[in-house]
mmCIF file of the C-alpha atoms, coordinates in Angstrom:
data_MODEL
# 
_entry.id   MODEL 
# 
loop_
_atom_site.group_PDB 
_atom_site.id 
_atom_site.type_symbol 
_atom_site.label_atom_id 
_atom_site.label_alt_id 
_atom_site.label_comp_id 
_atom_site.label_asym_id 
_atom_site.label_entity_id 
_atom_site.label_seq_id 
_atom_site.pdbx_PDB_ins_code 
_atom_site.Cartn_x 
_atom_site.Cartn_y 
_atom_site.Cartn_z 
_atom_site.occupancy 
_atom_site.B_iso_or_equiv 
_atom_site.pdbx_formal_charge 
_atom_site.auth_seq_id 
_atom_site.auth_comp_id 
_atom_site.auth_asym_id 
_atom_site.auth_atom_id 
_atom_site.pdbx_PDB_model_num 
ATOM 1   C CA . VAL A 1 1   ? -33.145 -6.545  49.478 1.00 0.00 ? 1   VAL A CA 1 
ATOM 2   C CA . ILE A 1 2   ? -30.529 -5.659  51.627 1.00 0.00 ? 2   ILE A CA 1 
ATOM 3   C CA . GLY A 1 3   ? -31.479 -8.257  53.579 1.00 0.00 ? 3   GLY A CA 1 
ATOM 4   C CA . VAL A 1 4   ? -30.732 -10.629 50.587 1.00 0.00 ? 4   VAL A CA 1 
ATOM 5   C CA . VAL A 1 5   ? -27.647 -8.855  49.073 1.00 0.00 ? 5   VAL A CA 1 
ATOM 6   C CA . SER A 1 6   ? -26.506 -9.465  52.230 1.00 0.00 ? 6   SER A CA 1 
ATOM 7   C CA . ASP A 1 7   ? -27.060 -13.202 51.962 1.00 0.00 ? 7   ASP A CA 1 
ATOM 8   C CA . ARG A 1 8   ? -25.575 -13.383 49.031 1.00 0.00 ? 8   ARG A CA 1 
ATOM 9   C CA . LEU A 1 9   ? -22.536 -11.195 50.565 1.00 0.00 ? 9   LEU A CA 1 
ATOM 10  C CA . ASP A 1 10  ? -21.978 -14.163 52.274 1.00 0.00 ? 10  ASP A CA 1 
ATOM 11  C CA . GLN A 1 11  ? -21.314 -17.224 49.500 1.00 0.00 ? 11  GLN A CA 1 
ATOM 12  C CA . PRO A 1 12  ? -17.770 -17.777 49.205 1.00 0.00 ? 12  PRO A CA 1 
ATOM 13  C CA . ASP A 1 13  ? -18.142 -17.851 45.280 1.00 0.00 ? 13  ASP A CA 1 
ATOM 14  C CA . ALA A 1 14  ? -18.779 -13.529 46.072 1.00 0.00 ? 14  ALA A CA 1 
ATOM 15  C CA . LYS A 1 15  ? -16.243 -13.259 48.015 1.00 0.00 ? 15  LYS A CA 1 
ATOM 16  C CA . ALA A 1 16  ? -13.398 -12.352 44.757 1.00 0.00 ? 16  ALA A CA 1 
ATOM 17  C CA . GLY A 1 17  ? -16.164 -9.877  43.741 1.00 0.00 ? 17  GLY A CA 1 
ATOM 18  C CA . VAL A 1 18  ? -20.028 -8.996  42.844 1.00 0.00 ? 18  VAL A CA 1 
ATOM 19  C CA . ILE A 1 19  ? -21.747 -7.204  40.039 1.00 0.00 ? 19  ILE A CA 1 
ATOM 20  C CA . PHE A 1 20  ? -24.616 -5.905  40.726 1.00 0.00 ? 20  PHE A CA 1 
ATOM 21  C CA . ASP A 1 21  ? -27.099 -5.514  37.965 1.00 0.00 ? 21  ASP A CA 1 
ATOM 22  C CA . GLY A 1 22  ? -30.185 -3.452  38.264 1.00 0.00 ? 22  GLY A CA 1 
ATOM 23  C CA . PHE A 1 23  ? -29.023 -2.572  41.782 1.00 0.00 ? 23  PHE A CA 1 
ATOM 24  C CA . PRO A 1 24  ? -29.274 0.045   43.843 1.00 0.00 ? 24  PRO A CA 1 
ATOM 25  C CA . ARG A 1 25  ? -32.214 1.389   42.126 1.00 0.00 ? 25  ARG A CA 1 
ATOM 26  C CA . THR A 1 26  ? -32.987 4.146   44.760 1.00 0.00 ? 26  THR A CA 1 
ATOM 27  C CA . THR A 1 27  ? -30.573 6.657   46.015 1.00 0.00 ? 27  THR A CA 1 
ATOM 28  C CA . ALA A 1 28  ? -31.768 4.669   49.445 1.00 0.00 ? 28  ALA A CA 1 
ATOM 29  C CA . GLN A 1 29  ? -31.115 1.245   48.625 1.00 0.00 ? 29  GLN A CA 1 
ATOM 30  C CA . ALA A 1 30  ? -27.624 3.652   48.408 1.00 0.00 ? 30  ALA A CA 1 
ATOM 31  C CA . GLU A 1 31  ? -26.086 4.383   51.093 1.00 0.00 ? 31  GLU A CA 1 
ATOM 32  C CA . ALA A 1 32  ? -27.979 1.288   52.025 1.00 0.00 ? 32  ALA A CA 1 
ATOM 33  C CA . LEU A 1 33  ? -25.361 -0.802  50.103 1.00 0.00 ? 33  LEU A CA 1 
ATOM 34  C CA . ASP A 1 34  ? -23.066 1.576   51.114 1.00 0.00 ? 34  ASP A CA 1 
ATOM 35  C CA . LYS A 1 35  ? -23.633 1.331   55.419 1.00 0.00 ? 35  LYS A CA 1 
ATOM 36  C CA . LEU A 1 36  ? -23.470 -2.905  54.669 1.00 0.00 ? 36  LEU A CA 1 
ATOM 37  C CA . LEU A 1 37  ? -20.602 -3.073  52.669 1.00 0.00 ? 37  LEU A CA 1 
ATOM 38  C CA . ALA A 1 38  ? -19.125 -1.134  54.996 1.00 0.00 ? 38  ALA A CA 1 
ATOM 39  C CA . ASP A 1 39  ? -20.182 -3.136  57.602 1.00 0.00 ? 39  ASP A CA 1 
ATOM 40  C CA . LYS A 1 40  ? -19.039 -6.284  56.286 1.00 0.00 ? 40  LYS A CA 1 
ATOM 41  C CA . GLY A 1 41  ? -15.257 -4.638  55.178 1.00 0.00 ? 41  GLY A CA 1 
ATOM 42  C CA . MET A 1 42  ? -15.798 -4.399  51.480 1.00 0.00 ? 42  MET A CA 1 
ATOM 43  C CA . GLU A 1 43  ? -16.362 -1.316  49.687 1.00 0.00 ? 43  GLU A CA 1 
ATOM 44  C CA . LEU A 1 44  ? -18.273 -0.758  45.886 1.00 0.00 ? 44  LEU A CA 1 
ATOM 45  C CA . HIS A 1 45  ? -14.724 0.535   43.276 1.00 0.00 ? 45  HIS A CA 1 
ATOM 46  C CA . ALA A 1 46  ? -16.730 1.845   40.227 1.00 0.00 ? 46  ALA A CA 1 
ATOM 47  C CA . VAL A 1 47  ? -20.934 1.891   38.695 1.00 0.00 ? 47  VAL A CA 1 
ATOM 48  C CA . VAL A 1 48  ? -21.324 2.134   35.777 1.00 0.00 ? 48  VAL A CA 1 
ATOM 49  C CA . GLU A 1 49  ? -23.348 4.515   34.370 1.00 0.00 ? 49  GLU A CA 1 
ATOM 50  C CA . MET A 1 50  ? -24.383 3.235   30.802 1.00 0.00 ? 50  MET A CA 1 
ATOM 51  C CA . ASN A 1 51  ? -26.114 6.482   29.048 1.00 0.00 ? 51  ASN A CA 1 
ATOM 52  C CA . VAL A 1 52  ? -28.199 6.555   25.714 1.00 0.00 ? 52  VAL A CA 1 
ATOM 53  C CA . PRO A 1 53  ? -30.993 8.650   25.061 1.00 0.00 ? 53  PRO A CA 1 
ATOM 54  C CA . ASP A 1 54  ? -34.211 7.710   25.431 1.00 0.00 ? 54  ASP A CA 1 
ATOM 55  C CA . GLU A 1 55  ? -35.246 9.040   22.014 1.00 0.00 ? 55  GLU A CA 1 
ATOM 56  C CA . LEU A 1 56  ? -33.201 6.111   21.223 1.00 0.00 ? 56  LEU A CA 1 
ATOM 57  C CA . LEU A 1 57  ? -34.040 3.600   23.546 1.00 0.00 ? 57  LEU A CA 1 
ATOM 58  C CA . VAL A 1 58  ? -37.737 3.982   22.420 1.00 0.00 ? 58  VAL A CA 1 
ATOM 59  C CA . GLY A 1 59  ? -36.851 2.533   19.101 1.00 0.00 ? 59  GLY A CA 1 
ATOM 60  C CA . ARG A 1 60  ? -34.955 -0.373  19.946 1.00 0.00 ? 60  ARG A CA 1 
ATOM 61  C CA . ILE A 1 61  ? -38.098 -1.244  22.394 1.00 0.00 ? 61  ILE A CA 1 
ATOM 62  C CA . GLN A 1 62  ? -40.088 -0.801  19.154 1.00 0.00 ? 62  GLN A CA 1 
ATOM 63  C CA . THR A 1 63  ? -37.455 -2.645  16.322 1.00 0.00 ? 63  THR A CA 1 
ATOM 64  C CA . ARG A 1 64  ? -37.068 -5.768  18.953 1.00 0.00 ? 64  ARG A CA 1 
ATOM 65  C CA . ALA A 1 65  ? -41.338 -5.343  19.234 1.00 0.00 ? 65  ALA A CA 1 
ATOM 66  C CA . ALA A 1 66  ? -41.489 -5.131  15.655 1.00 0.00 ? 66  ALA A CA 1 
ATOM 67  C CA . GLU A 1 67  ? -38.848 -8.092  14.587 1.00 0.00 ? 67  GLU A CA 1 
ATOM 68  C CA . ASN A 1 68  ? -39.973 -10.624 17.143 1.00 0.00 ? 68  ASN A CA 1 
ATOM 69  C CA . GLY A 1 69  ? -43.264 -10.659 16.809 1.00 0.00 ? 69  GLY A CA 1 
ATOM 70  C CA . GLY A 1 70  ? -44.554 -8.513  20.316 1.00 0.00 ? 70  GLY A CA 1 
ATOM 71  C CA . ALA A 1 71  ? -43.979 -11.938 21.768 1.00 0.00 ? 71  ALA A CA 1 
ATOM 72  C CA . ARG A 1 72  ? -43.075 -10.096 25.098 1.00 0.00 ? 72  ARG A CA 1 
ATOM 73  C CA . ALA A 1 73  ? -46.008 -7.631  26.404 1.00 0.00 ? 73  ALA A CA 1 
ATOM 74  C CA . ASP A 1 74  ? -43.684 -5.343  27.521 1.00 0.00 ? 74  ASP A CA 1 
ATOM 75  C CA . ASP A 1 75  ? -42.191 -4.323  24.086 1.00 0.00 ? 75  ASP A CA 1 
ATOM 76  C CA . ASN A 1 76  ? -44.213 -1.968  23.360 1.00 0.00 ? 76  ASN A CA 1 
ATOM 77  C CA . ALA A 1 77  ? -43.013 1.918   23.719 1.00 0.00 ? 77  ALA A CA 1 
ATOM 78  C CA . GLU A 1 78  ? -46.070 3.714   25.827 1.00 0.00 ? 78  GLU A CA 1 
ATOM 79  C CA . THR A 1 79  ? -44.090 0.784   29.280 1.00 0.00 ? 79  THR A CA 1 
ATOM 80  C CA . LEU A 1 80  ? -40.905 1.858   28.117 1.00 0.00 ? 80  LEU A CA 1 
ATOM 81  C CA . LYS A 1 81  ? -41.753 5.582   28.339 1.00 0.00 ? 81  LYS A CA 1 
ATOM 82  C CA . LYS A 1 82  ? -43.216 4.609   32.154 1.00 0.00 ? 82  LYS A CA 1 
ATOM 83  C CA . ARG A 1 83  ? -40.571 3.081   33.250 1.00 0.00 ? 83  ARG A CA 1 
ATOM 84  C CA . LEU A 1 84  ? -37.826 5.862   31.620 1.00 0.00 ? 84  LEU A CA 1 
ATOM 85  C CA . ALA A 1 85  ? -40.760 8.294   34.013 1.00 0.00 ? 85  ALA A CA 1 
ATOM 86  C CA . VAL A 1 86  ? -40.333 5.944   36.521 1.00 0.00 ? 86  VAL A CA 1 
ATOM 87  C CA . TYR A 1 87  ? -35.763 5.788   35.978 1.00 0.00 ? 87  TYR A CA 1 
ATOM 88  C CA . HIS A 1 88  ? -35.623 9.619   35.770 1.00 0.00 ? 88  HIS A CA 1 
ATOM 89  C CA . ALA A 1 89  ? -37.491 10.073  39.178 1.00 0.00 ? 89  ALA A CA 1 
ATOM 90  C CA . GLU A 1 90  ? -36.309 7.753   41.295 1.00 0.00 ? 90  GLU A CA 1 
ATOM 91  C CA . THR A 1 91  ? -32.745 6.606   39.840 1.00 0.00 ? 91  THR A CA 1 
ATOM 92  C CA . ALA A 1 92  ? -31.324 9.512   38.246 1.00 0.00 ? 92  ALA A CA 1 
ATOM 93  C CA . PRO A 1 93  ? -30.337 10.647  41.217 1.00 0.00 ? 93  PRO A CA 1 
ATOM 94  C CA . LEU A 1 94  ? -27.916 7.684   41.697 1.00 0.00 ? 94  LEU A CA 1 
ATOM 95  C CA . ILE A 1 95  ? -25.927 8.711   38.995 1.00 0.00 ? 95  ILE A CA 1 
ATOM 96  C CA . ASP A 1 96  ? -24.889 11.897  40.841 1.00 0.00 ? 96  ASP A CA 1 
ATOM 97  C CA . TYR A 1 97  ? -25.020 10.921  44.144 1.00 0.00 ? 97  TYR A CA 1 
ATOM 98  C CA . TYR A 1 98  ? -21.963 8.041   42.086 1.00 0.00 ? 98  TYR A CA 1 
ATOM 99  C CA . ARG A 1 99  ? -20.014 11.394  40.540 1.00 0.00 ? 99  ARG A CA 1 
ATOM 100 C CA . GLY A 1 100 ? -20.148 12.405  44.464 1.00 0.00 ? 100 GLY A CA 1 
ATOM 101 C CA . THR A 1 101 ? -18.320 9.177   45.321 1.00 0.00 ? 101 THR A CA 1 
ATOM 102 C CA . GLY A 1 102 ? -16.188 9.920   42.558 1.00 0.00 ? 102 GLY A CA 1 
ATOM 103 C CA . LYS A 1 103 ? -16.399 5.301   41.627 1.00 0.00 ? 103 LYS A CA 1 
ATOM 104 C CA . LEU A 1 104 ? -18.991 7.065   38.276 1.00 0.00 ? 104 LEU A CA 1 
ATOM 105 C CA . LYS A 1 105 ? -18.283 5.918   35.457 1.00 0.00 ? 105 LYS A CA 1 
ATOM 106 C CA . THR A 1 106 ? -19.727 6.865   32.691 1.00 0.00 ? 106 THR A CA 1 
ATOM 107 C CA . VAL A 1 107 ? -20.232 5.120   28.897 1.00 0.00 ? 107 VAL A CA 1 
ATOM 108 C CA . ASP A 1 108 ? -22.123 5.366   26.101 1.00 0.00 ? 108 ASP A CA 1 
ATOM 109 C CA . GLY A 1 109 ? -24.155 2.796   25.566 1.00 0.00 ? 109 GLY A CA 1 
ATOM 110 C CA . ALA A 1 110 ? -25.574 4.316   22.288 1.00 0.00 ? 110 ALA A CA 1 
ATOM 111 C CA . ALA A 1 111 ? -22.044 2.843   20.978 1.00 0.00 ? 111 ALA A CA 1 
ATOM 112 C CA . ALA A 1 112 ? -22.216 -0.907  19.232 1.00 0.00 ? 112 ALA A CA 1 
ATOM 113 C CA . MET A 1 113 ? -21.990 -3.249  20.852 1.00 0.00 ? 113 MET A CA 1 
ATOM 114 C CA . ASP A 1 114 ? -18.108 -4.172  20.454 1.00 0.00 ? 114 ASP A CA 1 
ATOM 115 C CA . ASP A 1 115 ? -17.506 -0.862  21.649 1.00 0.00 ? 115 ASP A CA 1 
ATOM 116 C CA . VAL A 1 116 ? -20.434 -0.692  24.942 1.00 0.00 ? 116 VAL A CA 1 
ATOM 117 C CA . THR A 1 117 ? -18.062 -4.007  25.912 1.00 0.00 ? 117 THR A CA 1 
ATOM 118 C CA . ALA A 1 118 ? -14.754 -3.041  25.204 1.00 0.00 ? 118 ALA A CA 1 
ATOM 119 C CA . ALA A 1 119 ? -15.510 0.865   27.706 1.00 0.00 ? 119 ALA A CA 1 
ATOM 120 C CA . ILE A 1 120 ? -17.208 -1.820  30.046 1.00 0.00 ? 120 ILE A CA 1 
ATOM 121 C CA . GLU A 1 121 ? -14.287 -3.678  31.084 1.00 0.00 ? 121 GLU A CA 1 
ATOM 122 C CA . GLY A 1 122 ? -11.906 -0.321  30.076 1.00 0.00 ? 122 GLY A CA 1 
ATOM 123 C CA . ALA A 1 123 ? -13.989 1.027   33.365 1.00 0.00 ? 123 ALA A CA 1 
ATOM 124 C CA . LEU A 1 124 ? -14.210 -1.870  35.006 1.00 0.00 ? 124 LEU A CA 1 
ATOM 125 C CA . SER A 1 125 ? -10.198 -2.609  34.869 1.00 0.00 ? 125 SER A CA 1 
# 
């Protein structure tokens, strides 16, 4: 994955900056990304954490499944609970990792969509 990221960062349209969504997912990936960026003379400016209680996420997925008739195979509480377990075990440690760098910005992901958007824009400005 780091090789793919490295190649992408070398593209002309990435020179003005990039946004990573869902990456890195582990502390080892974060450390590799830090090294890659340093080697390229680049820097990570901010990491946005969207904080949403697990129970709310489960409710949202159940609502989405009901609204679309379960059209997506992964629109169910059981699949989401498995994903949340992986998140808590592997990805959640990144919160402390990036908090330690001073780059972590936490946004209330349970807020209204417009408020979340404004909070993310504020965190990145």
